Amino acid sequence: MNLEGRKIIVNKSSKELSELLKSPENYKDFMPDGLQKFETRDNGFKFGLQGMPEIALKIDEVTDQKAVLKSASSSLDFSLTATLNPVNENQTEVQMLFEGNFNPFIKMMVEKPLQNFINTLTDKIEAYK
């Protein structure tokens, strides 16, 4: 299952964004309003949203071109990638891409909430100062 967020322009360089995305505690700023729990870990974070199970993510790779988060649970196989494409030295085009391997039943249950989550992340990153 693949999902995409809309492409946005962020008024930060790709280097500034990649530095921001290396730090687990910074992801709290991008979480949806229904956030009920957020815990940082050495290389990632765990969060809980109202009406959804808790999700643990690890920061797998961060470069000036992308930030890749992967599921920290062996029972869920997915990744969330933010592509970072410099527009100029002070602006970066960002797009969130979700890739997951789910059975058809799970896919049916999670597709809409995941797309909403990606849309919210995109909105929060776009509004980030």
PDB file of N, CA and C in Angstrom, residues 58-119:
ATOM      1  N   LYS A  58      11.079   4.426  14.357  1.00  0.00           N
ATOM      2  CA  LYS A  58      12.504   4.681  14.525  1.00  0.00           C
ATOM      3  C   LYS A  58      12.969   5.518  13.342  1.00  0.00           C
ATOM      4  N   ILE A  59      13.887   6.427  13.619  1.00  0.00           N
ATOM      5  CA  ILE A  59      14.461   7.255  12.566  1.00  0.00           C
ATOM      6  C   ILE A  59      15.527   6.404  11.898  1.00  0.00           C
ATOM      7  N   ASP A  60      15.245   5.968  10.682  1.00  0.00           N
ATOM      8  CA  ASP A  60      16.100   5.019   9.983  1.00  0.00           C
ATOM      9  C   ASP A  60      17.236   5.705   9.234  1.00  0.00           C
ATOM     10  N   GLU A  61      16.920   6.818   8.555  1.00  0.00           N
ATOM     11  CA  GLU A  61      17.925   7.507   7.743  1.00  0.00           C
ATOM     12  C   GLU A  61      17.485   8.944   7.542  1.00  0.00           C
ATOM     13  N   VAL A  62      18.425   9.887   7.707  1.00  0.00           N
ATOM     14  CA  VAL A  62      18.138  11.289   7.423  1.00  0.00           C
ATOM     15  C   VAL A  62      19.323  11.861   6.643  1.00  0.00           C
ATOM     16  N   THR A  63      19.015  12.386   5.462  1.00  0.00           N
ATOM     17  CA  THR A  63      20.013  13.067   4.629  1.00  0.00           C
ATOM     18  C   THR A  63      19.408  14.404   4.193  1.00  0.00           C
ATOM     19  N   ASP A  64      20.151  15.161   3.394  1.00  0.00           N
ATOM     20  CA  ASP A  64      19.611  16.422   2.877  1.00  0.00           C
ATOM     21  C   ASP A  64      18.531  16.186   1.820  1.00  0.00           C
ATOM     22  N   GLN A  65      18.366  14.930   1.369  1.00  0.00           N
ATOM     23  CA  GLN A  65      17.357  14.608   0.358  1.00  0.00           C
ATOM     24  C   GLN A  65      16.121  13.906   0.915  1.00  0.00           C
ATOM     25  N   LYS A  66      16.258  13.276   2.093  1.00  0.00           N
ATOM     26  CA  LYS A  66      15.109  12.544   2.631  1.00  0.00           C
ATOM     27  C   LYS A  66      15.278  12.240   4.114  1.00  0.00           C
ATOM     28  N   ALA A  67      14.127  11.961   4.744  1.00  0.00           N
ATOM     29  CA  ALA A  67      14.092  11.474   6.127  1.00  0.00           C
ATOM     30  C   ALA A  67      13.185  10.248   6.106  1.00  0.00           C
ATOM     31  N   VAL A  68      13.733   9.115   6.569  1.00  0.00           N
ATOM     32  CA  VAL A  68      12.979   7.861   6.527  1.00  0.00           C
ATOM     33  C   VAL A  68      12.700   7.384   7.950  1.00  0.00           C
ATOM     34  N   LEU A  69      11.414   7.200   8.248  1.00  0.00           N
ATOM     35  CA  LEU A  69      10.979   6.623   9.516  1.00  0.00           C
ATOM     36  C   LEU A  69      10.443   5.236   9.217  1.00  0.00           C
ATOM     37  N   LYS A  70      10.784   4.272  10.080  1.00  0.00           N
ATOM     38  CA  LYS A  70      10.281   2.909   9.903  1.00  0.00           C
ATOM     39  C   LYS A  70       9.584   2.463  11.171  1.00  0.00           C
ATOM     40  N   SER A  71       8.691   1.505  11.010  1.00  0.00           N
ATOM     41  CA  SER A  71       7.993   0.948  12.155  1.00  0.00           C
ATOM     42  C   SER A  71       8.997   0.286  13.090  1.00  0.00           C
ATOM     43  N   ALA A  72       8.845   0.532  14.388  1.00  0.00           N
ATOM     44  CA  ALA A  72       9.711  -0.112  15.372  1.00  0.00           C
ATOM     45  C   ALA A  72       9.127  -1.454  15.811  1.00  0.00           C
ATOM     46  N   SER A  73       7.956  -1.799  15.288  1.00  0.00           N
ATOM     47  CA  SER A  73       7.303  -3.058  15.633  1.00  0.00           C
ATOM     48  C   SER A  73       7.532  -4.088  14.529  1.00  0.00           C
ATOM     49  N   SER A  74       7.925  -5.284  14.915  1.00  0.00           N
ATOM     50  CA  SER A  74       8.163  -6.332  13.921  1.00  0.00           C
ATOM     51  C   SER A  74       6.866  -6.830  13.290  1.00  0.00           C
ATOM     52  N   SER A  75       5.728  -6.557  13.939  1.00  0.00           N
ATOM     53  CA  SER A  75       4.448  -7.030  13.403  1.00  0.00           C
ATOM     54  C   SER A  75       3.877  -6.101  12.319  1.00  0.00           C
ATOM     55  N   LEU A  76       4.406  -4.895  12.228  1.00  0.00           N
ATOM     56  CA  LEU A  76       3.967  -3.949  11.197  1.00  0.00           C
ATOM     57  C   LEU A  76       5.156  -3.593  10.318  1.00  0.00           C
ATOM     58  N   ASP A  77       4.995  -3.742   9.015  1.00  0.00           N
ATOM     59  CA  ASP A  77       6.074  -3.461   8.075  1.00  0.00           C
ATOM     60  C   ASP A  77       5.697  -2.248   7.238  1.00  0.00           C
ATOM     61  N   PHE A  78       6.233  -1.069   7.634  1.00  0.00           N
ATOM     62  CA  PHE A  78       5.955   0.134   6.861  1.00  0.00           C
ATOM     63  C   PHE A  78       7.055   1.162   7.052  1.00  0.00           C
ATOM     64  N   SER A  79       7.100   2.108   6.130  1.00  0.00           N
ATOM     65  CA  SER A  79       8.017   3.237   6.253  1.00  0.00           C
ATOM     66  C   SER A  79       7.289   4.515   5.844  1.00  0.00           C
ATOM     67  N   LEU A  80       7.732   5.613   6.412  1.00  0.00           N
ATOM     68  CA  LEU A  80       7.213   6.934   6.089  1.00  0.00           C
ATOM     69  C   LEU A  80       8.424   7.778   5.712  1.00  0.00           C
ATOM     70  N   THR A  81       8.436   8.265   4.478  1.00  0.00           N
ATOM     71  CA  THR A  81       9.578   9.015   3.973  1.00  0.00           C
ATOM     72  C   THR A  81       9.156  10.440   3.641  1.00  0.00           C
ATOM     73  N   ALA A  82       9.957  11.395   4.092  1.00  0.00           N
ATOM     74  CA  ALA A  82       9.780  12.788   3.684  1.00  0.00           C
ATOM     75  C   ALA A  82      10.863  13.072   2.649  1.00  0.00           C
ATOM     76  N   THR A  83      10.459  13.333   1.413  1.00  0.00           N
ATOM     77  CA  THR A  83      11.440  13.701   0.391  1.00  0.00           C
ATOM     78  C   THR A  83      11.714  15.198   0.516  1.00  0.00           C
ATOM     79  N   LEU A  84      12.992  15.570   0.409  1.00  0.00           N
ATOM     80  CA  LEU A  84      13.411  16.964   0.555  1.00  0.00           C
ATOM     81  C   LEU A  84      14.112  17.384  -0.733  1.00  0.00           C
ATOM     82  N   ASN A  85      13.463  18.229  -1.510  1.00  0.00           N
ATOM     83  CA  ASN A  85      14.031  18.708  -2.770  1.00  0.00           C
ATOM     84  C   ASN A  85      14.242  20.215  -2.692  1.00  0.00           C
ATOM     85  N   PRO A  86      15.508  20.660  -2.649  1.00  0.00           N
ATOM     86  CA  PRO A  86      15.769  22.104  -2.563  1.00  0.00           C
ATOM     87  C   PRO A  86      15.174  22.862  -3.749  1.00  0.00           C
ATOM     88  N   VAL A  87      14.488  23.962  -3.448  1.00  0.00           N
ATOM     89  CA  VAL A  87      13.972  24.860  -4.481  1.00  0.00           C
ATOM     90  C   VAL A  87      15.014  25.951  -4.698  1.00  0.00           C
ATOM     91  N   ASN A  88      15.523  26.478  -3.584  1.00  0.00           N
ATOM     92  CA  ASN A  88      16.636  27.427  -3.575  1.00  0.00           C
ATOM     93  C   ASN A  88      17.306  27.283  -2.216  1.00  0.00           C
ATOM     94  N   GLU A  89      18.204  28.183  -1.870  1.00  0.00           N
ATOM     95  CA  GLU A  89      18.954  27.981  -0.616  1.00  0.00           C
ATOM     96  C   GLU A  89      18.112  28.173   0.643  1.00  0.00           C
ATOM     97  N   ASN A  90      16.920  28.757   0.519  1.00  0.00           N
ATOM     98  CA  ASN A  90      16.067  28.983   1.684  1.00  0.00           C
ATOM     99  C   ASN A  90      14.711  28.298   1.608  1.00  0.00           C
ATOM    100  N   GLN A  91      14.475  27.494   0.582  1.00  0.00           N
ATOM    101  CA  GLN A  91      13.185  26.822   0.442  1.00  0.00           C
ATOM    102  C   GLN A  91      13.396  25.385  -0.022  1.00  0.00           C
ATOM    103  N   THR A  92      12.528  24.505   0.481  1.00  0.00           N
ATOM    104  CA  THR A  92      12.606  23.085   0.140  1.00  0.00           C
ATOM    105  C   THR A  92      11.212  22.561  -0.161  1.00  0.00           C
ATOM    106  N   GLU A  93      11.105  21.783  -1.228  1.00  0.00           N
ATOM    107  CA  GLU A  93       9.855  21.096  -1.528  1.00  0.00           C
ATOM    108  C   GLU A  93       9.856  19.797  -0.726  1.00  0.00           C
ATOM    109  N   VAL A  94       8.767  19.550  -0.004  1.00  0.00           N
ATOM    110  CA  VAL A  94       8.656  18.369   0.855  1.00  0.00           C
ATOM    111  C   VAL A  94       7.422  17.574   0.440  1.00  0.00           C
ATOM    112  N   GLN A  95       7.573  16.256   0.416  1.00  0.00           N
ATOM    113  CA  GLN A  95       6.422  15.383   0.173  1.00  0.00           C
ATOM    114  C   GLN A  95       6.554  14.161   1.072  1.00  0.00           C
ATOM    115  N   MET A  96       5.456  13.795   1.716  1.00  0.00           N
ATOM    116  CA  MET A  96       5.408  12.610   2.568  1.00  0.00           C
ATOM    117  C   MET A  96       4.955  11.416   1.732  1.00  0.00           C
ATOM    118  N   LEU A  97       5.686  10.308   1.847  1.00  0.00           N
ATOM    119  CA  LEU A  97       5.359   9.073   1.131  1.00  0.00           C
ATOM    120  C   LEU A  97       5.282   7.935   2.128  1.00  0.00           C
ATOM    121  N   PHE A  98       4.176   7.207   2.116  1.00  0.00           N
ATOM    122  CA  PHE A  98       3.983   6.067   3.002  1.00  0.00           C
ATOM    123  C   PHE A  98       4.019   4.792   2.170  1.00  0.00           C
ATOM    124  N   GLU A  99       4.755   3.817   2.660  1.00  0.00           N
ATOM    125  CA  GLU A  99       4.808   2.512   1.992  1.00  0.00           C
ATOM    126  C   GLU A  99       4.659   1.436   3.060  1.00  0.00           C
ATOM    127  N   GLY A 100       3.642   0.581   2.900  1.00  0.00           N
ATOM    128  CA  GLY A 100       3.409  -0.461   3.894  1.00  0.00           C
ATOM    129  C   GLY A 100       2.960  -1.755   3.272  1.00  0.00           C
ATOM    130  N   ASN A 101       3.325  -2.842   3.918  1.00  0.00           N
ATOM    131  CA  ASN A 101       2.887  -4.175   3.498  1.00  0.00           C
ATOM    132  C   ASN A 101       1.844  -4.669   4.494  1.00  0.00           C
ATOM    133  N   PHE A 102       0.580  -4.574   4.104  1.00  0.00           N
ATOM    134  CA  PHE A 102      -0.513  -4.988   4.971  1.00  0.00           C
ATOM    135  C   PHE A 102      -1.407  -5.971   4.230  1.00  0.00           C
ATOM    136  N   ASN A 103      -2.046  -6.844   4.991  1.00  0.00           N
ATOM    137  CA  ASN A 103      -3.022  -7.728   4.345  1.00  0.00           C
ATOM    138  C   ASN A 103      -4.250  -6.889   3.977  1.00  0.00           C
ATOM    139  N   PRO A 104      -5.093  -7.389   3.073  1.00  0.00           N
ATOM    140  CA  PRO A 104      -6.230  -6.594   2.589  1.00  0.00           C
ATOM    141  C   PRO A 104      -7.164  -6.087   3.688  1.00  0.00           C
ATOM    142  N   PHE A 105      -7.370  -6.887   4.726  1.00  0.00           N
ATOM    143  CA  PHE A 105      -8.261  -6.473   5.812  1.00  0.00           C
ATOM    144  C   PHE A 105      -7.676  -5.282   6.570  1.00  0.00           C
ATOM    145  N   ILE A 106      -6.404  -5.378   6.939  1.00  0.00           N
ATOM    146  CA  ILE A 106      -5.739  -4.276   7.652  1.00  0.00           C
ATOM    147  C   ILE A 106      -5.693  -3.032   6.760  1.00  0.00           C
ATOM    148  N   LYS A 107      -5.369  -3.237   5.478  1.00  0.00           N
ATOM    149  CA  LYS A 107      -5.303  -2.110   4.541  1.00  0.00           C
ATOM    150  C   LYS A 107      -6.626  -1.351   4.517  1.00  0.00           C
ATOM    151  N   MET A 108      -7.717  -2.089   4.456  1.00  0.00           N
ATOM    152  CA  MET A 108      -9.039  -1.469   4.410  1.00  0.00           C
ATOM    153  C   MET A 108      -9.289  -0.628   5.667  1.00  0.00           C
ATOM    154  N   MET A 109      -8.819  -1.119   6.814  1.00  0.00           N
ATOM    155  CA  MET A 109      -9.047  -0.418   8.082  1.00  0.00           C
ATOM    156  C   MET A 109      -8.154   0.818   8.239  1.00  0.00           C
ATOM    157  N   VAL A 110      -6.913   0.749   7.753  1.00  0.00           N
ATOM    158  CA  VAL A 110      -5.958   1.816   8.056  1.00  0.00           C
ATOM    159  C   VAL A 110      -5.750   2.841   6.941  1.00  0.00           C
ATOM    160  N   GLU A 111      -6.224   2.543   5.735  1.00  0.00           N
ATOM    161  CA  GLU A 111      -5.909   3.427   4.615  1.00  0.00           C
ATOM    162  C   GLU A 111      -6.396   4.867   4.823  1.00  0.00           C
ATOM    163  N   LYS A 112      -7.647   5.035   5.199  1.00  0.00           N
ATOM    164  CA  LYS A 112      -8.189   6.395   5.374  1.00  0.00           C
ATOM    165  C   LYS A 112      -7.549   7.118   6.564  1.00  0.00           C
ATOM    166  N   PRO A 113      -7.443   6.478   7.753  1.00  0.00           N
ATOM    167  CA  PRO A 113      -6.777   7.175   8.868  1.00  0.00           C
ATOM    168  C   PRO A 113      -5.320   7.526   8.554  1.00  0.00           C
ATOM    169  N   LEU A 114      -4.624   6.646   7.834  1.00  0.00           N
ATOM    170  CA  LEU A 114      -3.238   6.939   7.474  1.00  0.00           C
ATOM    171  C   LEU A 114      -3.146   8.118   6.511  1.00  0.00           C
ATOM    172  N   GLN A 115      -4.033   8.164   5.533  1.00  0.00           N
ATOM    173  CA  GLN A 115      -4.018   9.301   4.602  1.00  0.00           C
ATOM    174  C   GLN A 115      -4.307  10.596   5.349  1.00  0.00           C
ATOM    175  N   ASN A 116      -5.241  10.564   6.295  1.00  0.00           N
ATOM    176  CA  ASN A 116      -5.535  11.744   7.116  1.00  0.00           C
ATOM    177  C   ASN A 116      -4.320  12.150   7.942  1.00  0.00           C
ATOM    178  N   PHE A 117      -3.611  11.157   8.490  1.00  0.00           N
ATOM    179  CA  PHE A 117      -2.408  11.412   9.280  1.00  0.00           C
ATOM    180  C   PHE A 117      -1.336  12.070   8.406  1.00  0.00           C
ATOM    181  N   ILE A 118      -1.120  11.546   7.214  1.00  0.00           N
ATOM    182  CA  ILE A 118      -0.129  12.108   6.292  1.00  0.00           C
ATOM    183  C   ILE A 118      -0.513  13.542   5.912  1.00  0.00           C
ATOM    184  N   ASN A 119      -1.787  13.769   5.666  1.00  0.00           N
ATOM    185  CA  ASN A 119      -2.255  15.118   5.327  1.00  0.00           C
ATOM    186  C   ASN A 119      -2.005  16.091   6.479  1.00  0.00           C
TER     187      ASN A 119
END
